[in-house]
């Protein structure tokens, strides 16, 4: 009887293992086959320990693998009190202030967020719809005017100009006129050209020698214009919060950064630098993801003719003219919504994130040491 029970138990374990390894719905996901059989880890003695390696930007750290008594998902700080995983100083380029997005002090970031978040309410977004519509109309007009050229158009440039013009106007009511003039001006060219050297400067925080290479990747003409471009942008921000206060054509993000009780003329240099950084970050965050998404939309429409035909049919069946197309009306188009969602899913706008400093913790069976 005992032998038969053991045999049935063995058969059951083998059948379950075969199912988990070959027929479970998750078998198509990447990962070691060993991990598919979830009984494997509990079978390992709790006293067992093995060396593991953890990767980080500055190199590797060796640690030990051990089990936490709290069961699956248990997180235990190595310190006496749990601590936050704060951001590193990766985006500190020496401006004297980290603004909002790059700020690594949770208290400071929370204070700025309290001011900015109302700008993304439903009411605030609706107030800015006319600005977005105006730039989209200008983009469409330019495509009608220039799209029939024999040599075509470089859409990478045009969606960039659409993104930066719209973002600057929404951030601090600055009109850049790239779409109108069909060319890139110094401010945006400086941001684009210094992107890769900026990455090298970030890496130099871990490997100082790399920082020496950064200037070699910036054209001499751009190096000469950087101080003037930054000074001009600072002047534009100052003009927006002082001279244009209450006189802008439409609401922008700066309306939320300065309360009605504040007097911008009495602000210290440090306070002005902070607002400059927030304005710049809102501008970059406002143009980069949208222009990547615009390009992805065009790419997929060209790559998949059937999708383009289906979308074209839906738009033409619901609108008699271009003027009939409004944000509220577009929401009612199911295929349009599905196409946008699928584009955002397939084509990631940004795969990077701000690295964090770990306070040290045990998560399930892994010990993550302090540092980053």
Short mmCIF file of C-alpha atoms in Angstrom, two decimals:
data_model
loop_
_atom_site.label_atom_id
_atom_site.label_comp_id
_atom_site.label_asym_id
_atom_site.label_seq_id
_atom_site.Cartn_x
_atom_site.Cartn_y
_atom_site.Cartn_z
CA UNK A 1 0.00 0.00 0.00
CA UNK A 2 2.81 2.39 0.99
CA UNK A 3 4.71 1.53 -2.17
CA UNK A 4 1.63 2.26 -4.29
CA UNK A 5 1.08 5.61 -2.58
CA UNK A 6 4.69 6.61 -3.17
CA UNK A 7 4.38 5.58 -6.82
CA UNK A 8 1.21 7.64 -7.27
CA UNK A 9 2.88 10.59 -5.57
CA UNK A 10 5.89 10.30 -7.87
CA UNK A 11 3.65 10.07 -10.94
CA UNK A 12 1.72 13.14 -9.79
CA UNK A 13 4.92 15.16 -9.29
CA UNK A 14 6.22 14.12 -12.71
CA UNK A 15 2.92 15.01 -14.39
CA UNK A 16 2.86 18.38 -12.67
CA UNK A 17 6.48 19.07 -13.63
CA UNK A 18 5.77 18.22 -17.28
CA UNK A 19 2.75 20.53 -17.24
CA UNK A 20 4.68 23.40 -15.66
CA UNK A 21 7.64 23.00 -18.00
CA UNK A 22 5.84 22.52 -21.32
CA UNK A 23 2.11 23.25 -21.17
CA UNK A 24 1.63 26.07 -18.66
CA UNK A 25 0.37 29.37 -20.24
CA UNK A 26 3.55 31.14 -19.06
CA UNK A 27 6.04 28.78 -20.76
CA UNK A 28 6.46 31.21 -23.67
CA UNK A 29 7.92 33.85 -21.36
CA UNK A 30 11.71 34.16 -21.09
CA UNK A 31 13.55 32.70 -18.14
CA UNK A 32 15.30 29.54 -16.99
CA UNK A 33 13.33 26.29 -17.24
CA UNK A 34 14.41 25.53 -13.69
CA UNK A 35 12.31 28.45 -12.45
CA UNK A 36 9.18 27.11 -14.13
CA UNK A 37 8.86 24.33 -11.56
CA UNK A 38 7.91 26.42 -8.54
CA UNK A 39 8.57 23.54 -6.12
CA UNK A 40 12.29 23.82 -6.76
CA UNK A 41 12.99 26.72 -4.40
CA UNK A 42 11.15 25.30 -1.35
CA UNK A 43 13.15 22.09 -1.78
CA UNK A 44 16.41 23.99 -1.24
CA UNK A 45 17.43 23.93 2.44
CA UNK A 46 16.82 27.28 4.12
CA UNK A 47 20.35 27.29 5.46
CA UNK A 48 21.77 27.07 1.95
CA UNK A 49 23.65 30.07 0.65
CA UNK A 50 25.33 30.70 -2.66
CA UNK A 51 27.26 33.67 -4.04
CA UNK A 52 25.39 35.86 -6.53
CA UNK A 53 26.34 38.93 -8.51
CA UNK A 54 24.33 42.15 -8.75
CA UNK A 55 24.90 44.55 -11.64
CA UNK A 56 24.96 48.31 -11.12
CA UNK A 57 26.11 51.31 -13.22
CA UNK A 58 29.51 51.47 -11.56
CA UNK A 59 30.33 47.78 -11.67
CA UNK A 60 29.27 44.67 -9.78
CA UNK A 61 28.74 43.77 -6.16
CA UNK A 62 28.99 40.31 -4.71
CA UNK A 63 26.44 39.28 -2.13
CA UNK A 64 24.87 36.17 -0.63
CA UNK A 65 21.64 34.39 -1.45
CA UNK A 66 19.54 33.62 1.57
CA UNK A 67 15.93 33.13 2.55
CA UNK A 68 13.71 35.59 4.33
CA UNK A 69 11.43 34.21 7.02
CA UNK A 70 8.55 36.40 5.85
CA UNK A 71 7.65 34.28 2.83
CA UNK A 72 7.09 35.39 -0.75
CA UNK A 73 7.34 39.12 -1.36
CA UNK A 74 8.80 39.93 2.06
CA UNK A 75 10.88 43.11 2.04
CA UNK A 76 13.12 43.73 5.02
CA UNK A 77 15.40 46.73 5.30
CA UNK A 78 18.91 46.13 6.54
CA UNK A 79 18.63 49.27 8.66
CA UNK A 80 16.46 49.68 11.71
CA UNK A 81 13.91 51.84 9.87
CA UNK A 82 12.71 51.49 6.24
CA UNK A 83 14.19 54.14 3.98
CA UNK A 84 13.19 55.47 0.59
CA UNK A 85 14.93 54.50 -2.63
CA UNK A 86 15.98 58.05 -3.55
CA UNK A 87 17.19 59.07 -7.00
CA UNK A 88 20.89 59.38 -7.73
CA UNK A 89 22.56 62.60 -8.89
CA UNK A 90 22.78 61.21 -12.44
CA UNK A 91 21.08 64.26 -13.96
CA UNK A 92 23.02 66.86 -11.99
CA UNK A 93 24.92 68.86 -14.62
CA UNK A 94 25.99 71.63 -12.26
CA UNK A 95 23.12 74.05 -12.84
CA UNK A 96 22.70 74.51 -9.10
CA UNK A 97 19.16 73.13 -9.01
CA UNK A 98 17.58 69.83 -10.09
CA UNK A 99 14.16 71.31 -10.84
CA UNK A 100 11.31 68.81 -10.65
CA UNK A 101 11.86 65.66 -12.70
CA UNK A 102 15.53 65.26 -11.75
CA UNK A 103 15.18 66.31 -8.10
CA UNK A 104 16.46 63.59 -5.75
CA UNK A 105 15.24 65.14 -2.51
CA UNK A 106 11.74 63.65 -1.96
CA UNK A 107 10.59 66.64 0.11
CA UNK A 108 11.63 69.21 -2.52
CA UNK A 109 10.14 67.16 -5.34
CA UNK A 110 6.86 66.79 -3.47
CA UNK A 111 6.68 70.57 -2.99
CA UNK A 112 7.11 71.20 -6.74
CA UNK A 113 4.68 68.41 -7.62
CA UNK A 114 2.04 70.05 -5.43
CA UNK A 115 2.29 73.14 -7.65
CA UNK A 116 2.52 71.38 -11.02
CA UNK A 117 0.00 68.54 -10.72
CA UNK A 118 -3.10 70.80 -11.04
CA UNK A 119 -1.82 71.68 -14.53
CA UNK A 120 -2.73 68.14 -15.59
CA UNK A 121 -6.30 68.16 -14.33
CA UNK A 122 -9.14 67.61 -16.81
CA UNK A 123 -10.10 71.28 -16.66
CA UNK A 124 -6.52 72.49 -17.21
CA UNK A 125 -5.96 70.10 -20.11
CA UNK A 126 -9.16 71.25 -21.79
CA UNK A 127 -7.96 74.86 -21.53
CA UNK A 128 -4.85 73.90 -23.51
CA UNK A 129 -6.67 71.99 -26.27
CA UNK A 130 -6.82 75.06 -28.50
CA UNK A 131 -3.02 75.37 -28.40
CA UNK A 132 -2.50 71.75 -29.42
CA UNK A 133 -5.16 72.08 -32.13
CA UNK A 134 -3.49 75.19 -33.56
CA UNK A 135 -0.13 73.44 -33.95
CA UNK A 136 -1.73 70.31 -35.39
CA UNK A 137 -3.57 72.49 -37.93
CA UNK A 138 -0.31 74.18 -38.89
CA UNK A 139 1.38 70.78 -39.27
CA UNK A 140 -1.42 69.52 -41.53
CA UNK A 141 -1.29 72.72 -43.61
CA UNK A 142 2.46 72.26 -44.10
CA UNK A 143 1.95 68.65 -45.18
CA UNK A 144 -0.65 69.76 -47.74
CA UNK A 145 1.66 72.50 -49.00
CA UNK A 146 4.93 70.55 -49.15
CA UNK A 147 3.94 66.89 -49.09
CA UNK A 148 3.78 66.53 -52.88
CA UNK A 149 7.44 67.39 -53.39
CA UNK A 150 9.22 64.84 -55.62
CA UNK A 151 11.95 64.33 -53.03
CA UNK A 152 9.42 64.01 -50.18
CA UNK A 153 9.85 65.32 -46.65
CA UNK A 154 12.07 64.16 -43.80
CA UNK A 155 9.33 63.38 -41.31
CA UNK A 156 11.77 63.00 -38.44
CA UNK A 157 12.38 66.76 -38.64
CA UNK A 158 8.73 67.72 -39.05
CA UNK A 159 7.43 65.72 -36.09
CA UNK A 160 10.32 67.12 -34.03
CA UNK A 161 9.34 70.68 -34.96
CA UNK A 162 5.72 69.93 -34.14
CA UNK A 163 6.72 68.57 -30.73
CA UNK A 164 9.11 71.36 -29.72
CA UNK A 165 6.86 74.21 -30.88
CA UNK A 166 3.91 72.78 -28.98
CA UNK A 167 5.93 71.95 -25.84
CA UNK A 168 7.59 75.38 -25.54
CA UNK A 169 4.27 77.17 -25.93
CA UNK A 170 2.58 74.96 -23.34
CA UNK A 171 5.50 75.13 -20.89
CA UNK A 172 6.18 78.87 -20.79
CA UNK A 173 4.38 80.49 -23.74
CA UNK A 174 7.51 80.64 -25.87
CA UNK A 175 6.95 80.60 -29.64
CA UNK A 176 9.82 78.88 -31.47
CA UNK A 177 8.38 78.90 -35.04
CA UNK A 178 10.12 75.75 -36.29
CA UNK A 179 6.99 74.54 -38.07
CA UNK A 180 6.32 77.94 -39.60
CA UNK A 181 9.86 78.37 -40.90
CA UNK A 182 10.67 74.72 -41.61
CA UNK A 183 14.06 74.66 -39.90
CA UNK A 184 15.74 73.94 -36.56
CA UNK A 185 16.94 76.93 -34.55
CA UNK A 186 19.87 77.12 -32.14
CA UNK A 187 17.97 76.34 -28.93
CA UNK A 188 16.66 72.95 -30.06
CA UNK A 189 19.81 72.14 -32.03
CA UNK A 190 21.86 72.68 -28.87
CA UNK A 191 19.62 70.33 -26.87
CA UNK A 192 19.82 67.62 -29.53
CA UNK A 193 23.56 67.95 -30.17
CA UNK A 194 24.53 67.87 -26.50
CA UNK A 195 22.41 64.80 -25.70
CA UNK A 196 25.17 62.23 -26.29
CA UNK A 197 27.90 64.29 -24.55
CA UNK A 198 25.47 64.64 -21.65
CA UNK A 199 25.31 60.85 -21.44
CA UNK A 200 29.11 60.71 -21.31
CA UNK A 201 29.12 63.27 -18.49
CA UNK A 202 26.70 61.04 -16.60
CA UNK A 203 28.98 58.03 -17.08
CA UNK A 204 31.90 60.15 -15.92
CA UNK A 205 30.40 60.14 -12.42
CA UNK A 206 31.50 56.49 -12.27
CA UNK A 207 34.39 56.57 -14.73
CA UNK A 208 35.97 60.06 -14.69
CA UNK A 209 38.13 59.49 -17.76
CA UNK A 210 35.04 59.24 -19.96
CA UNK A 211 34.16 62.82 -19.08
CA UNK A 212 37.23 64.02 -20.97
CA UNK A 213 35.74 62.68 -24.21
CA UNK A 214 32.44 64.56 -23.93
CA UNK A 215 33.57 67.86 -25.57
CA UNK A 216 34.92 65.94 -28.57
CA UNK A 217 31.40 64.93 -29.60
CA UNK A 218 30.01 68.48 -29.71
CA UNK A 219 30.59 70.52 -32.89
CA UNK A 220 32.72 73.60 -32.29
CA UNK A 221 29.95 75.88 -33.56
CA UNK A 222 27.52 74.46 -30.99
CA UNK A 223 30.10 74.78 -28.20
CA UNK A 224 30.38 78.47 -29.00
CA UNK A 225 26.61 78.99 -28.96
CA UNK A 226 25.79 77.04 -25.77
CA UNK A 227 26.30 79.99 -23.34
CA UNK A 228 24.27 82.35 -25.53
CA UNK A 229 21.47 79.79 -26.01
CA UNK A 230 21.19 79.10 -22.27
CA UNK A 231 21.25 82.83 -21.52
CA UNK A 232 18.51 83.47 -24.08
CA UNK A 233 16.32 80.72 -22.65
CA UNK A 234 16.80 82.08 -19.12
CA UNK A 235 15.77 85.51 -20.40
CA UNK A 236 12.65 84.00 -22.01
CA UNK A 237 11.65 82.36 -18.72
CA UNK A 238 12.24 85.58 -16.79
CA UNK A 239 10.20 87.55 -19.31
CA UNK A 240 7.40 85.02 -19.03
CA UNK A 241 7.13 85.15 -15.23
CA UNK A 242 7.71 88.91 -14.91
CA UNK A 243 6.76 90.89 -18.04
CA UNK A 244 4.15 88.50 -19.49
CA UNK A 245 2.54 87.54 -16.21
CA UNK A 246 -1.22 87.63 -16.70
CA UNK A 247 -0.78 88.66 -20.34
CA UNK A 248 -0.23 85.33 -22.10
CA UNK A 249 -2.51 84.16 -24.91
CA UNK A 250 -3.40 80.99 -23.03
CA UNK A 251 -2.63 79.23 -19.71
CA UNK A 252 0.74 77.49 -19.45
CA UNK A 253 2.68 75.55 -16.83
CA UNK A 254 4.31 78.67 -15.39
CA UNK A 255 0.90 79.83 -14.19
CA UNK A 256 1.08 77.01 -11.64
CA UNK A 257 4.69 77.56 -10.58
CA UNK A 258 4.09 81.08 -9.26
CA UNK A 259 1.16 81.78 -6.97
CA UNK A 260 -0.75 85.08 -7.25
CA UNK A 261 0.78 86.21 -3.94
CA UNK A 262 4.38 85.81 -5.20
CA UNK A 263 6.30 88.76 -6.62
CA UNK A 264 8.73 87.44 -9.27
CA UNK A 265 10.69 90.70 -9.21
CA UNK A 266 11.78 90.05 -5.63
CA UNK A 267 12.89 86.46 -6.26
CA UNK A 268 16.45 85.47 -5.46
CA UNK A 269 18.81 84.13 -8.11
CA UNK A 270 18.42 80.64 -6.65
CA UNK A 271 14.64 80.81 -6.98
CA UNK A 272 14.90 82.00 -10.58
CA UNK A 273 17.32 79.18 -11.45
CA UNK A 274 14.85 76.71 -9.95
CA UNK A 275 12.02 77.99 -12.15
CA UNK A 276 14.33 77.95 -15.19
CA UNK A 277 15.13 74.28 -14.55
CA UNK A 278 11.49 73.33 -14.07
CA UNK A 279 10.52 75.15 -17.29
CA UNK A 280 13.31 73.42 -19.23
CA UNK A 281 12.38 70.00 -17.88
CA UNK A 282 8.69 70.48 -18.66
CA UNK A 283 9.68 71.55 -22.16
CA UNK A 284 11.88 68.48 -22.76
CA UNK A 285 9.31 66.13 -21.22
CA UNK A 286 6.64 67.81 -23.34
CA UNK A 287 8.33 67.40 -26.72
CA UNK A 288 10.43 64.23 -26.64
CA UNK A 289 7.79 61.54 -25.90
CA UNK A 290 5.18 63.13 -28.21
CA UNK A 291 7.56 63.52 -31.17
CA UNK A 292 8.67 59.89 -30.79
CA UNK A 293 5.02 58.81 -30.68
CA UNK A 294 4.14 60.94 -33.73
CA UNK A 295 6.93 59.28 -35.68
CA UNK A 296 5.87 55.81 -34.50
CA UNK A 297 2.30 56.47 -35.67
CA UNK A 298 3.52 57.41 -39.15
CA UNK A 299 5.91 54.45 -39.23
CA UNK A 300 3.22 51.89 -38.41
CA UNK A 301 0.74 53.45 -40.85
CA UNK A 302 3.28 53.07 -43.64
CA UNK A 303 4.35 49.58 -42.57
CA UNK A 304 0.82 48.16 -42.29
CA UNK A 305 -1.34 49.22 -45.30
CA UNK A 306 -4.39 47.30 -44.04
CA UNK A 307 -4.32 49.22 -40.77
CA UNK A 308 -3.96 52.50 -42.64
CA UNK A 309 -6.91 51.63 -44.89
CA UNK A 310 -9.10 50.66 -41.93
CA UNK A 311 -8.21 53.85 -40.04
CA UNK A 312 -8.76 56.00 -43.13
CA UNK A 313 -12.18 54.45 -43.67
CA UNK A 314 -13.20 55.06 -40.04
CA UNK A 315 -12.15 58.72 -40.16
CA UNK A 316 -13.84 59.42 -43.49
CA UNK A 317 -17.04 57.67 -42.45
CA UNK A 318 -17.34 59.83 -39.33
CA UNK A 319 -16.14 63.24 -40.57
CA UNK A 320 -17.24 65.16 -43.63
CA UNK A 321 -14.42 67.71 -43.44
CA UNK A 322 -11.19 68.35 -41.54
CA UNK A 323 -12.89 71.10 -39.52
CA UNK A 324 -15.28 68.51 -38.04
CA UNK A 325 -12.43 66.68 -36.31
CA UNK A 326 -12.37 67.63 -32.62
CA UNK A 327 -10.89 65.91 -29.54
CA UNK A 328 -14.36 64.98 -28.24
CA UNK A 329 -15.34 63.48 -31.59
CA UNK A 330 -12.11 61.48 -31.90
CA UNK A 331 -12.75 59.79 -28.57
CA UNK A 332 -15.77 58.08 -30.13
CA UNK A 333 -13.67 56.24 -32.75
CA UNK A 334 -12.89 52.73 -31.41
CA UNK A 335 -10.35 51.74 -34.07
CA UNK A 336 -8.51 55.03 -33.67
CA UNK A 337 -8.27 54.49 -29.91
CA UNK A 338 -7.07 50.91 -30.39
CA UNK A 339 -4.44 52.02 -32.89
CA UNK A 340 -3.07 54.67 -30.52
CA UNK A 341 -2.99 52.26 -27.57
CA UNK A 342 -1.23 49.60 -29.63
CA UNK A 343 1.32 52.13 -30.87
CA UNK A 344 2.12 53.17 -27.31
CA UNK A 345 2.42 49.52 -26.29
CA UNK A 346 4.65 48.36 -29.15
CA UNK A 347 6.84 51.43 -29.56
CA UNK A 348 8.19 52.48 -26.16
CA UNK A 349 8.76 56.23 -25.96
CA UNK A 350 11.48 55.84 -23.33
CA UNK A 351 13.07 52.71 -21.93
CA UNK A 352 15.26 54.48 -19.41
CA UNK A 353 14.50 55.68 -15.91
CA UNK A 354 16.16 57.51 -13.07
CA UNK A 355 18.41 55.08 -11.16
CA UNK A 356 17.84 54.80 -7.44
CA UNK A 357 20.04 54.38 -4.40
CA UNK A 358 19.05 51.22 -2.56
CA UNK A 359 18.97 51.50 1.24
CA UNK A 360 19.69 47.77 1.42
CA UNK A 361 16.97 45.19 1.75
CA UNK A 362 16.01 41.53 1.50
CA UNK A 363 13.40 40.79 -1.15
CA UNK A 364 12.14 37.18 -1.05
CA UNK A 365 15.45 35.33 -1.28
CA UNK A 366 17.81 38.03 -2.51
CA UNK A 367 19.79 40.48 -0.43
CA UNK A 368 20.27 43.83 -2.15
CA UNK A 369 23.19 45.74 -0.59
CA UNK A 370 23.25 49.45 0.11
CA UNK A 371 24.31 51.71 -2.72
CA UNK A 372 23.61 51.63 -6.44
#
